[in-house]
GROMACS .gro file of C-alpha atoms in nm:
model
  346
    1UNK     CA    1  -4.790  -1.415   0.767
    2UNK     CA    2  -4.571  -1.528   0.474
    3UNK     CA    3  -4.457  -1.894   0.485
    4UNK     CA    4  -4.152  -1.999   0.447
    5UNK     CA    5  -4.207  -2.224   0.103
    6UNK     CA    6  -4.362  -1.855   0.005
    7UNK     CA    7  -4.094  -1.632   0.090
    8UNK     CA    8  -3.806  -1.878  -0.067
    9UNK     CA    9  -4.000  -1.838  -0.412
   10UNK     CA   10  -3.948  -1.483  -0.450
   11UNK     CA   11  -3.730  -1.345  -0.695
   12UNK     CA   12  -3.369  -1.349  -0.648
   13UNK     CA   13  -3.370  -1.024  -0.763
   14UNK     CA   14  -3.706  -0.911  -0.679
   15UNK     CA   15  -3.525  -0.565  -0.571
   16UNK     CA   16  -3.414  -0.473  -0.911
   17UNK     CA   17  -3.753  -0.544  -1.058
   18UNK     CA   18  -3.881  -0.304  -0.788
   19UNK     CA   19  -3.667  -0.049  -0.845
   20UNK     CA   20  -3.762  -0.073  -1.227
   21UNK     CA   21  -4.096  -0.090  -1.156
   22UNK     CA   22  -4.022   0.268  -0.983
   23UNK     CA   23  -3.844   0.396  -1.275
   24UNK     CA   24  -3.465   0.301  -1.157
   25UNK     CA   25  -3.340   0.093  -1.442
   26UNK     CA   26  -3.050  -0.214  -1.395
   27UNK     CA   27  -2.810   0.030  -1.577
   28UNK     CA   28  -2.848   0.284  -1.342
   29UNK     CA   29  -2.844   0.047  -1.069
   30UNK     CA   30  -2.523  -0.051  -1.203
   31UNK     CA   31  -2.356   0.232  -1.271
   32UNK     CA   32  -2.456   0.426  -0.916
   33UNK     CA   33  -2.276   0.115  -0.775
   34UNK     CA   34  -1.951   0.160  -0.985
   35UNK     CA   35  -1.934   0.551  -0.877
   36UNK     CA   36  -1.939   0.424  -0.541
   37UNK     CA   37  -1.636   0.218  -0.584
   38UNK     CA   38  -1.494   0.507  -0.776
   39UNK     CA   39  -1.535   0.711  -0.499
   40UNK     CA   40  -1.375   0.458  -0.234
   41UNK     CA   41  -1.082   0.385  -0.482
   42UNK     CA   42  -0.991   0.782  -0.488
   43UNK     CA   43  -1.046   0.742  -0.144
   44UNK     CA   44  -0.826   0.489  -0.077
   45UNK     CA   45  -0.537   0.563  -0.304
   46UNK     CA   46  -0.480   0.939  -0.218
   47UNK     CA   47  -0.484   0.842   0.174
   48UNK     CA   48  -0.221   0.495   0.115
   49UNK     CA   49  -0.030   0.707  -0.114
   50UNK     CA   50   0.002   1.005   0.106
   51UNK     CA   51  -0.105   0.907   0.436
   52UNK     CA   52   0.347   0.824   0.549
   53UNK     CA   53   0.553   0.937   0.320
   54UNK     CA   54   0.907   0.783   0.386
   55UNK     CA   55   1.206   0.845   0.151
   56UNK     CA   56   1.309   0.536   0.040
   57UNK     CA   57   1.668   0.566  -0.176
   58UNK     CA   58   1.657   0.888  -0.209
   59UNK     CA   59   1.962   0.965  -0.499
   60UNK     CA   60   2.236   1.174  -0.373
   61UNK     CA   61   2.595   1.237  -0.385
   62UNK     CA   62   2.882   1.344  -0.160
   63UNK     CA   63   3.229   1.471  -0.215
   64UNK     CA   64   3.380   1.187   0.021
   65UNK     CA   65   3.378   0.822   0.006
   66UNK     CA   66   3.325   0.804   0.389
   67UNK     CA   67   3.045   1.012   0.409
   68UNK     CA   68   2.860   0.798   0.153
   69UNK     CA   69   2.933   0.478   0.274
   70UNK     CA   70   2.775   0.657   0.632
   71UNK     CA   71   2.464   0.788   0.377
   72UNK     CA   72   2.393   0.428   0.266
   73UNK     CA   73   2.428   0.239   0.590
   74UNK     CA   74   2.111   0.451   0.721
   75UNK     CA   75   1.852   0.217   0.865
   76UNK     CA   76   1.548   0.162   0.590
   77UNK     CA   77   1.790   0.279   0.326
   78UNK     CA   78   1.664   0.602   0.296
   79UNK     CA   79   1.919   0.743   0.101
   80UNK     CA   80   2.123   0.640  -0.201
   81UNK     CA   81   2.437   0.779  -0.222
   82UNK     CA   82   2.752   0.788  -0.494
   83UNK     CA   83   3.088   0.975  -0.454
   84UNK     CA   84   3.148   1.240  -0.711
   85UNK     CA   85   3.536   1.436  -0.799
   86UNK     CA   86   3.408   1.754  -0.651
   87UNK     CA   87   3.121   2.021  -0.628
   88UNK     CA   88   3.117   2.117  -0.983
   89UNK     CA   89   3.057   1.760  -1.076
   90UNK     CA   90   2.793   1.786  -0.805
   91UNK     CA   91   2.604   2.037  -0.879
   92UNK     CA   92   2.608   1.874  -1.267
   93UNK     CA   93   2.445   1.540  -1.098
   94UNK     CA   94   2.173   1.727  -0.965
   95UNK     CA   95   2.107   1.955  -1.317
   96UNK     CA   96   2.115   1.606  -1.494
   97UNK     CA   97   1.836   1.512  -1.256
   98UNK     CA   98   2.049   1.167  -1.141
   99UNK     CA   99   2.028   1.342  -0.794
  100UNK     CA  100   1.798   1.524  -0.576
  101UNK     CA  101   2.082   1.650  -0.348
  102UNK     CA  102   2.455   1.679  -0.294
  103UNK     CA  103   2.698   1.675   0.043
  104UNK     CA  104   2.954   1.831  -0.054
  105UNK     CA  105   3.279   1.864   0.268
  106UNK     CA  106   3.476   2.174   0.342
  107UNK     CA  107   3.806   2.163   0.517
  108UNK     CA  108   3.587   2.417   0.801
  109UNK     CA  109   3.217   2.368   0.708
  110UNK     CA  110   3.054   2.152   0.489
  111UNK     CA  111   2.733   2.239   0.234
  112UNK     CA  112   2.400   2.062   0.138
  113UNK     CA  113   2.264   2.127  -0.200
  114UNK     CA  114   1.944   2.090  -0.263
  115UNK     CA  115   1.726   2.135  -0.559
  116UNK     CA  116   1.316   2.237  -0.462
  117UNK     CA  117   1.255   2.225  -0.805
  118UNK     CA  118   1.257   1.873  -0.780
  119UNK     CA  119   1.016   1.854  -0.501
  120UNK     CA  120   0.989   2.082  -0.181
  121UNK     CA  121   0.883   1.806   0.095
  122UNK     CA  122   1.259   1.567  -0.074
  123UNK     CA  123   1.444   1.857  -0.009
  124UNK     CA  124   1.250   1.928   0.342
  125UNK     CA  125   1.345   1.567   0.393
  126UNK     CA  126   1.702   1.546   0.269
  127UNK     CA  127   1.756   1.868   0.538
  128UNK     CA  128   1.641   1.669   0.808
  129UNK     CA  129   1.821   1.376   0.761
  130UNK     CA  130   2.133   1.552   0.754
  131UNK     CA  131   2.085   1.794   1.018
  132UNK     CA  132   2.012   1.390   1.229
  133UNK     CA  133   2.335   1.305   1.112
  134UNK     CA  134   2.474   1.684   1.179
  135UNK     CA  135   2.371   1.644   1.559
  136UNK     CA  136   2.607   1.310   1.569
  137UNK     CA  137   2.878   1.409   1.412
  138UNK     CA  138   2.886   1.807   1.519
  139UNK     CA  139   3.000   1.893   1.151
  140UNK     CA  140   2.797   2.180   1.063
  141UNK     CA  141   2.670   2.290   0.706
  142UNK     CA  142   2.503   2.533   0.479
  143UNK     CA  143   2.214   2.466   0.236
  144UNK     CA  144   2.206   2.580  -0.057
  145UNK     CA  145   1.917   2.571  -0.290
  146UNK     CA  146   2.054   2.536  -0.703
  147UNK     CA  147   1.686   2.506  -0.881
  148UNK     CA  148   1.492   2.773  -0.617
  149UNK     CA  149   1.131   2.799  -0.715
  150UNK     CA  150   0.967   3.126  -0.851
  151UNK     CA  151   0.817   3.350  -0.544
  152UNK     CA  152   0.504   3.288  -0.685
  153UNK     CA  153   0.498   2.929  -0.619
  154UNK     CA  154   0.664   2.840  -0.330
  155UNK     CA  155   0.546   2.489  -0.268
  156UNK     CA  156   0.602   2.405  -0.597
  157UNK     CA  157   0.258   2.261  -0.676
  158UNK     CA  158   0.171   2.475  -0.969
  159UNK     CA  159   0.336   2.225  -1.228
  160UNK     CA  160   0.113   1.966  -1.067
  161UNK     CA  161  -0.195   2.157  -1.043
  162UNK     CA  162  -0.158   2.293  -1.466
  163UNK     CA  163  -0.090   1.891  -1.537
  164UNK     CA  164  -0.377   1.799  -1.335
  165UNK     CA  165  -0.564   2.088  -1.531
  166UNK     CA  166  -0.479   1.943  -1.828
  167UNK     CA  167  -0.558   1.584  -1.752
  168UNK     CA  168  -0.901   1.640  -1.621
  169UNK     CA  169  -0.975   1.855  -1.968
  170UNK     CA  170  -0.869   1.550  -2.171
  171UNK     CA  171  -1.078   1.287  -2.047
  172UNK     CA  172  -1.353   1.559  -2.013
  173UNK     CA  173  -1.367   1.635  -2.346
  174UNK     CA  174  -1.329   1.285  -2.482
  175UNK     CA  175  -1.618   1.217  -2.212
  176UNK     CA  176  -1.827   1.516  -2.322
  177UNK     CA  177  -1.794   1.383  -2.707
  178UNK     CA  178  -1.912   1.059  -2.622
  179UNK     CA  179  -2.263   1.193  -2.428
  180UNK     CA  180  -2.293   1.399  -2.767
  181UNK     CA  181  -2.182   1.192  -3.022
  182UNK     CA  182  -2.206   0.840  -2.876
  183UNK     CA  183  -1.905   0.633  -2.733
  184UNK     CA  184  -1.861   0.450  -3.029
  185UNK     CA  185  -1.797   0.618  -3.391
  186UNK     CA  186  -2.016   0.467  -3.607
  187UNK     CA  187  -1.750   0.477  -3.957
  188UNK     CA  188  -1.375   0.572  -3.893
  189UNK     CA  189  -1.438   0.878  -4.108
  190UNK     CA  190  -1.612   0.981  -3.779
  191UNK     CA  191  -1.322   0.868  -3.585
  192UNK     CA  192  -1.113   1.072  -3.753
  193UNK     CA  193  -1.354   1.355  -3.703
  194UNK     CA  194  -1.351   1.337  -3.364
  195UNK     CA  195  -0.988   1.272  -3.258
  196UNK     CA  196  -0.941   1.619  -3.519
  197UNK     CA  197  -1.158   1.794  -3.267
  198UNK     CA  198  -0.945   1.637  -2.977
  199UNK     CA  199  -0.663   1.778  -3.145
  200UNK     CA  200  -0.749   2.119  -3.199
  201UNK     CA  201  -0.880   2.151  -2.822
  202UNK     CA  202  -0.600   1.982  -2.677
  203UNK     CA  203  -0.367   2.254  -2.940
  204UNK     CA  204  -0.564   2.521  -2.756
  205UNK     CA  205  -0.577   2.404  -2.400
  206UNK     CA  206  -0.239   2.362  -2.409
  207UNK     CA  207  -0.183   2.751  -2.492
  208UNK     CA  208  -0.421   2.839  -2.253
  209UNK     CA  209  -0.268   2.634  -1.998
  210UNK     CA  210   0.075   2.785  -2.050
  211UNK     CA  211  -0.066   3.134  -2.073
  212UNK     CA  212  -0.251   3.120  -1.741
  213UNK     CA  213   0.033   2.998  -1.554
  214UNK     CA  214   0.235   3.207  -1.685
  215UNK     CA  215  -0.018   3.513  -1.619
  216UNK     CA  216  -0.069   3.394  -1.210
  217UNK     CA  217   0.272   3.234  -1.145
  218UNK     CA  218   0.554   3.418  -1.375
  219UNK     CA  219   0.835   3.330  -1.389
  220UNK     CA  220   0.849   3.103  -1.725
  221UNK     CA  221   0.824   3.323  -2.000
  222UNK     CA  222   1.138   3.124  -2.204
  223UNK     CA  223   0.943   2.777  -2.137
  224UNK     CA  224   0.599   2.908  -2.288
  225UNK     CA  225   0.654   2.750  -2.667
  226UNK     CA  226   0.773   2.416  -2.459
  227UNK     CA  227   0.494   2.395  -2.194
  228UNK     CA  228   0.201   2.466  -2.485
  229UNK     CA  229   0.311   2.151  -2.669
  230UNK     CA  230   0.388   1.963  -2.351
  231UNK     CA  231   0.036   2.065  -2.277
  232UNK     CA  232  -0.134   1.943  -2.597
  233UNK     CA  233   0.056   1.637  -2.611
  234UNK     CA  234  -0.077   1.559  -2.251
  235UNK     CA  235  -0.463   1.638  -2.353
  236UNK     CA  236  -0.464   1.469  -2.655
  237UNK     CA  237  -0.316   1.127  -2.537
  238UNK     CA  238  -0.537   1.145  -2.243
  239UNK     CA  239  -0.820   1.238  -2.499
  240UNK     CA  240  -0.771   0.978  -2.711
  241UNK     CA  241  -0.721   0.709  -2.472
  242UNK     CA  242  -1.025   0.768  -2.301
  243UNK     CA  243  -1.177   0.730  -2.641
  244UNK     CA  244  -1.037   0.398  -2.724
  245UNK     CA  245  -1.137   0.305  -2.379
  246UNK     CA  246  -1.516   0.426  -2.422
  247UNK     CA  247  -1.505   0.235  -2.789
  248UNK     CA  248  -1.417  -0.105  -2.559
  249UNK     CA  249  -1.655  -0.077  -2.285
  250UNK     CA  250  -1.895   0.223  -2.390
  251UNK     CA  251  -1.981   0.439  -2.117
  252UNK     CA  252  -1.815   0.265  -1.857
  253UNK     CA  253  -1.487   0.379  -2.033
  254UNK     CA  254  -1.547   0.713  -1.864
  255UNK     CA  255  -1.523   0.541  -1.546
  256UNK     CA  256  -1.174   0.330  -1.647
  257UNK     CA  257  -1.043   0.695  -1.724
  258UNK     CA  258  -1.102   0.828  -1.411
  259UNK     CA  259  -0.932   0.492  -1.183
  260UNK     CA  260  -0.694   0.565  -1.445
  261UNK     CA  261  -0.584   0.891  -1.502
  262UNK     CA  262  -0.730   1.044  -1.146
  263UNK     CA  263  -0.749   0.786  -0.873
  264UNK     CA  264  -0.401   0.606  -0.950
  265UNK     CA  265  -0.250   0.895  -1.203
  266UNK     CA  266  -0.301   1.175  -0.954
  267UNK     CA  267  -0.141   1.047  -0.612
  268UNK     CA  268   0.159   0.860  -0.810
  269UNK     CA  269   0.254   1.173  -1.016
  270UNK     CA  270   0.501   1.300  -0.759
  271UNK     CA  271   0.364   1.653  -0.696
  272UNK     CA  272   0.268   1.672  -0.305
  273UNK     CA  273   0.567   1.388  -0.273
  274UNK     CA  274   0.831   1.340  -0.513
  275UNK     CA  275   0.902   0.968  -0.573
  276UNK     CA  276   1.130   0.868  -0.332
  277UNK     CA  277   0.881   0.964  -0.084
  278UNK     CA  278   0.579   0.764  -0.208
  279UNK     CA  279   0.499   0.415  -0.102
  280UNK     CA  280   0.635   0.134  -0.343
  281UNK     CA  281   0.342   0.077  -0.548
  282UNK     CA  282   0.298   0.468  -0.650
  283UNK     CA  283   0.624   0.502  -0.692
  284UNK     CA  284   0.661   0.237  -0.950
  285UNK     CA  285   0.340   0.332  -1.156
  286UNK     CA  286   0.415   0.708  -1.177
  287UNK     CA  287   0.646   0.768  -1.457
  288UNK     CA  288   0.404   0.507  -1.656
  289UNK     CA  289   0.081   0.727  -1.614
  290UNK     CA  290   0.051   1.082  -1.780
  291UNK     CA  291  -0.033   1.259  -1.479
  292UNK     CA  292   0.383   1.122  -1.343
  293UNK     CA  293   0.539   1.165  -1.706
  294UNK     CA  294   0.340   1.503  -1.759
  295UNK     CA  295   0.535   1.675  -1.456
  296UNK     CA  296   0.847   1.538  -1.509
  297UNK     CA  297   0.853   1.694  -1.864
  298UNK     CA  298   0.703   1.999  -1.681
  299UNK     CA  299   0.990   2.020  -1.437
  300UNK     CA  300   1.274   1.922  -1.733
  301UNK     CA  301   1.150   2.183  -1.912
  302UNK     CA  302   1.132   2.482  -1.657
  303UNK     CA  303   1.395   2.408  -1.414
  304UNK     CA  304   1.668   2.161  -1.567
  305UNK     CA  305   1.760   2.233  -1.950
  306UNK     CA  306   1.561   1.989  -2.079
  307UNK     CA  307   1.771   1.675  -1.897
  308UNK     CA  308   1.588   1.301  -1.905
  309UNK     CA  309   1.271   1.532  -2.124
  310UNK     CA  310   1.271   1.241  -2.359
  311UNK     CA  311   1.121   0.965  -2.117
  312UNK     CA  312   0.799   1.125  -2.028
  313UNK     CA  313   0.771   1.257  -2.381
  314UNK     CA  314   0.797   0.855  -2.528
  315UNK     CA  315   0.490   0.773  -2.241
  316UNK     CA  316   0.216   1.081  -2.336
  317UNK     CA  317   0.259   1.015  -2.720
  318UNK     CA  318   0.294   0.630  -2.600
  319UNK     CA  319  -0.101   0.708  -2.483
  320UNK     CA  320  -0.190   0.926  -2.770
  321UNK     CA  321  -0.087   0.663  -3.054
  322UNK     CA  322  -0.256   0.371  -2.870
  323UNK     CA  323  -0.586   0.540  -2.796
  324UNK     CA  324  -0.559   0.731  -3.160
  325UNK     CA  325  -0.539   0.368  -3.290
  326UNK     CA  326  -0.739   0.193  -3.089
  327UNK     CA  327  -1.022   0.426  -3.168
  328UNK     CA  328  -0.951   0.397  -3.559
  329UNK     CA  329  -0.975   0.057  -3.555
  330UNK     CA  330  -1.261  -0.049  -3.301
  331UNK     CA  331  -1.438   0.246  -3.489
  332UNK     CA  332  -1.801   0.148  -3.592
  333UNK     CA  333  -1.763  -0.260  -3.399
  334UNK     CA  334  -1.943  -0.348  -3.128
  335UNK     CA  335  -1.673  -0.578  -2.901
  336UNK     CA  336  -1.739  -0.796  -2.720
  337UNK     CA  337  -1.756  -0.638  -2.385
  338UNK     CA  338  -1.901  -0.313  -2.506
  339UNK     CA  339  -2.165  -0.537  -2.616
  340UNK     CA  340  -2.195  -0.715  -2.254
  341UNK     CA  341  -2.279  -0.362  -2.100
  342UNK     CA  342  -2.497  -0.226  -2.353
  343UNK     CA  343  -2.713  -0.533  -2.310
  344UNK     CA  344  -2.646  -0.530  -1.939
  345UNK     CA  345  -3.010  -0.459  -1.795
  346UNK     CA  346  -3.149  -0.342  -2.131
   0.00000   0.00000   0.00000
């Protein structure tokens, strides 16, 4: 029987020398334990971000000051409404994308546009809400859909799922590199090296990306030229700031990438749930991530001329010149931190 004098002598840590007795180092201790909060994280922030979607100031207009003063006195504010002249000027609101939907009155009937380009389950939403209002009022409308999707996509989740594509292939490839190569360039001439390869993959995944959903979905043979470079210009910023990341914290950049780019990036982007719907912490980081500014670029590109396609274009090259930088300049150091976890059970 052990005493007790005995058993308070053992090693605080006896289980770690056990394990690594048993061939299971402290680093792989380590890092099995930061997958498993990896895994909870994705976890958690898919089912908080799309567990109740509620539309929270949802942007719309309306033809007649009444109406919109009835929009905006909605309990939980779900909608956000302005007057506009007339239809025309309507319709123009939601092709701007400063509107997801329009109430327009008729002297006999009145109409609801609606946009699913912007986001099926808004405009599933916005049709609800006014056929609530419909019921208490007894004015009756038509819908009327100004950005339909293509028949091949009728959810509108093939945007998402190509950006998504394109996401997971950056930080792959940056990730894939690193195993290879190391996470750390030893001289900036291989930095330089290495974010050329980045940008010659991300060049052709972005063609590739185009081309397949073009092939499967159709219906964007004019955007092809526009959705390539949108495409490379999404790879390579993810690319390279997974890079600068790994150059800061070595392999557990790959990690920071992922809680990046997948486990917040993904569920804030505003495919499944535009952002209106989204839950106020998703909603805000969104358009900052390059999942959120990826789509939007994908939608102003395909469905609305081009309108607010500067924004999310400023963000992705935002992430390419920081991590293009970052990984020039930490290039062949050992910081600080990237030192603590190298020497972290070595």
């Amino acid at each position: 029987m052990t005493g007790r004098h005995e058993r308070e002598s053992w090693p605080r840590w006896r289980w770690v020398r056990w394990l690594a007795d048993r061939g299971v180092s402290t680093r792989s201790v380590a890092l099995v334990i930061g997958v498993l909060l990896l895994q909870a994280g994705f976890i958690a922030s898919y089912l908080a971000a799309f567990h109740e979607p509620k539309p929270h100031e949802v942007a719309v207009t309306t033809t007649n000051e009444q109406v919109a003063q009835q929009l905006n006195g909605l309990p939980g504010d779900p909608l956000k409404a302005t007057v506009v002249a007339d239809r025309a000027a309507a319709v123009q609101e939601i092709d701007d994308q400063d509107a997801y939907g329009a109430y327009v009155v008729g002297p006999e009937k009145d109409e609801l546009i609606v946009a699913s380009a912007a986001g099926v389950a808004v405009t599933t939403t916005l049709e609800e809400i006014f056929q609530q209002i419909s019921g208490q009022t007894g004015r009756k409308f038509t819908v009327t859909d100004v950005k339909p999707l293509p028949s091949g996509d009728p959810r509108g989740l093939s945007g998402f799922y190509l950006v998504v594509g394109w996401t997971v292939g950056g930080y792959l490839v940056a990730s894939a590199l690193s195993v290879s190569l190391g996470a750390r360039p030893a001289t900036r001439q291989r930095a330089v090296v290495r974010l050329g390869a980045l940008a010659a993959y991300a060049v052709v995944s972005g063609i590739v990306g185009a081309w397949i959903s073009y092939a499967i979905v159709g219906g964007m043979p004019h955007h092809y030229v526009g959705l390539a470079a949108i495409g490379a210009l999404l790879v390579f910023g993810v690319g390279a700031a997974t890079m600068a990341l790994q150059v800061v914290s070595g392999i557990v950049g790959i990690g920071l990438a992922v809680l990046l780019f997948v486990i917040l990036g993904n569920p804030s982007a505003g495919g499944a749930y535009a952002w209106p719907l989204l839950p106020g912490f998703w909603r805000a980081i969104g358009p900052w991530l390059p999942p959120g500014a990826g789509l939007s670029a994908f939608r102003s590109v395909v469905y609305f001329g081009n309108s607010k396609l500067l924004a999310p274009l400023l963000v992705l090259a935002a992430y390419a010149v920081v991590g293009m930088v970052g990984t020039l300049l930490l290039a062949g150091r050992r910081p600080h931190l990237a030192a603590e976890i190298d020497d972290f059970g070595a």
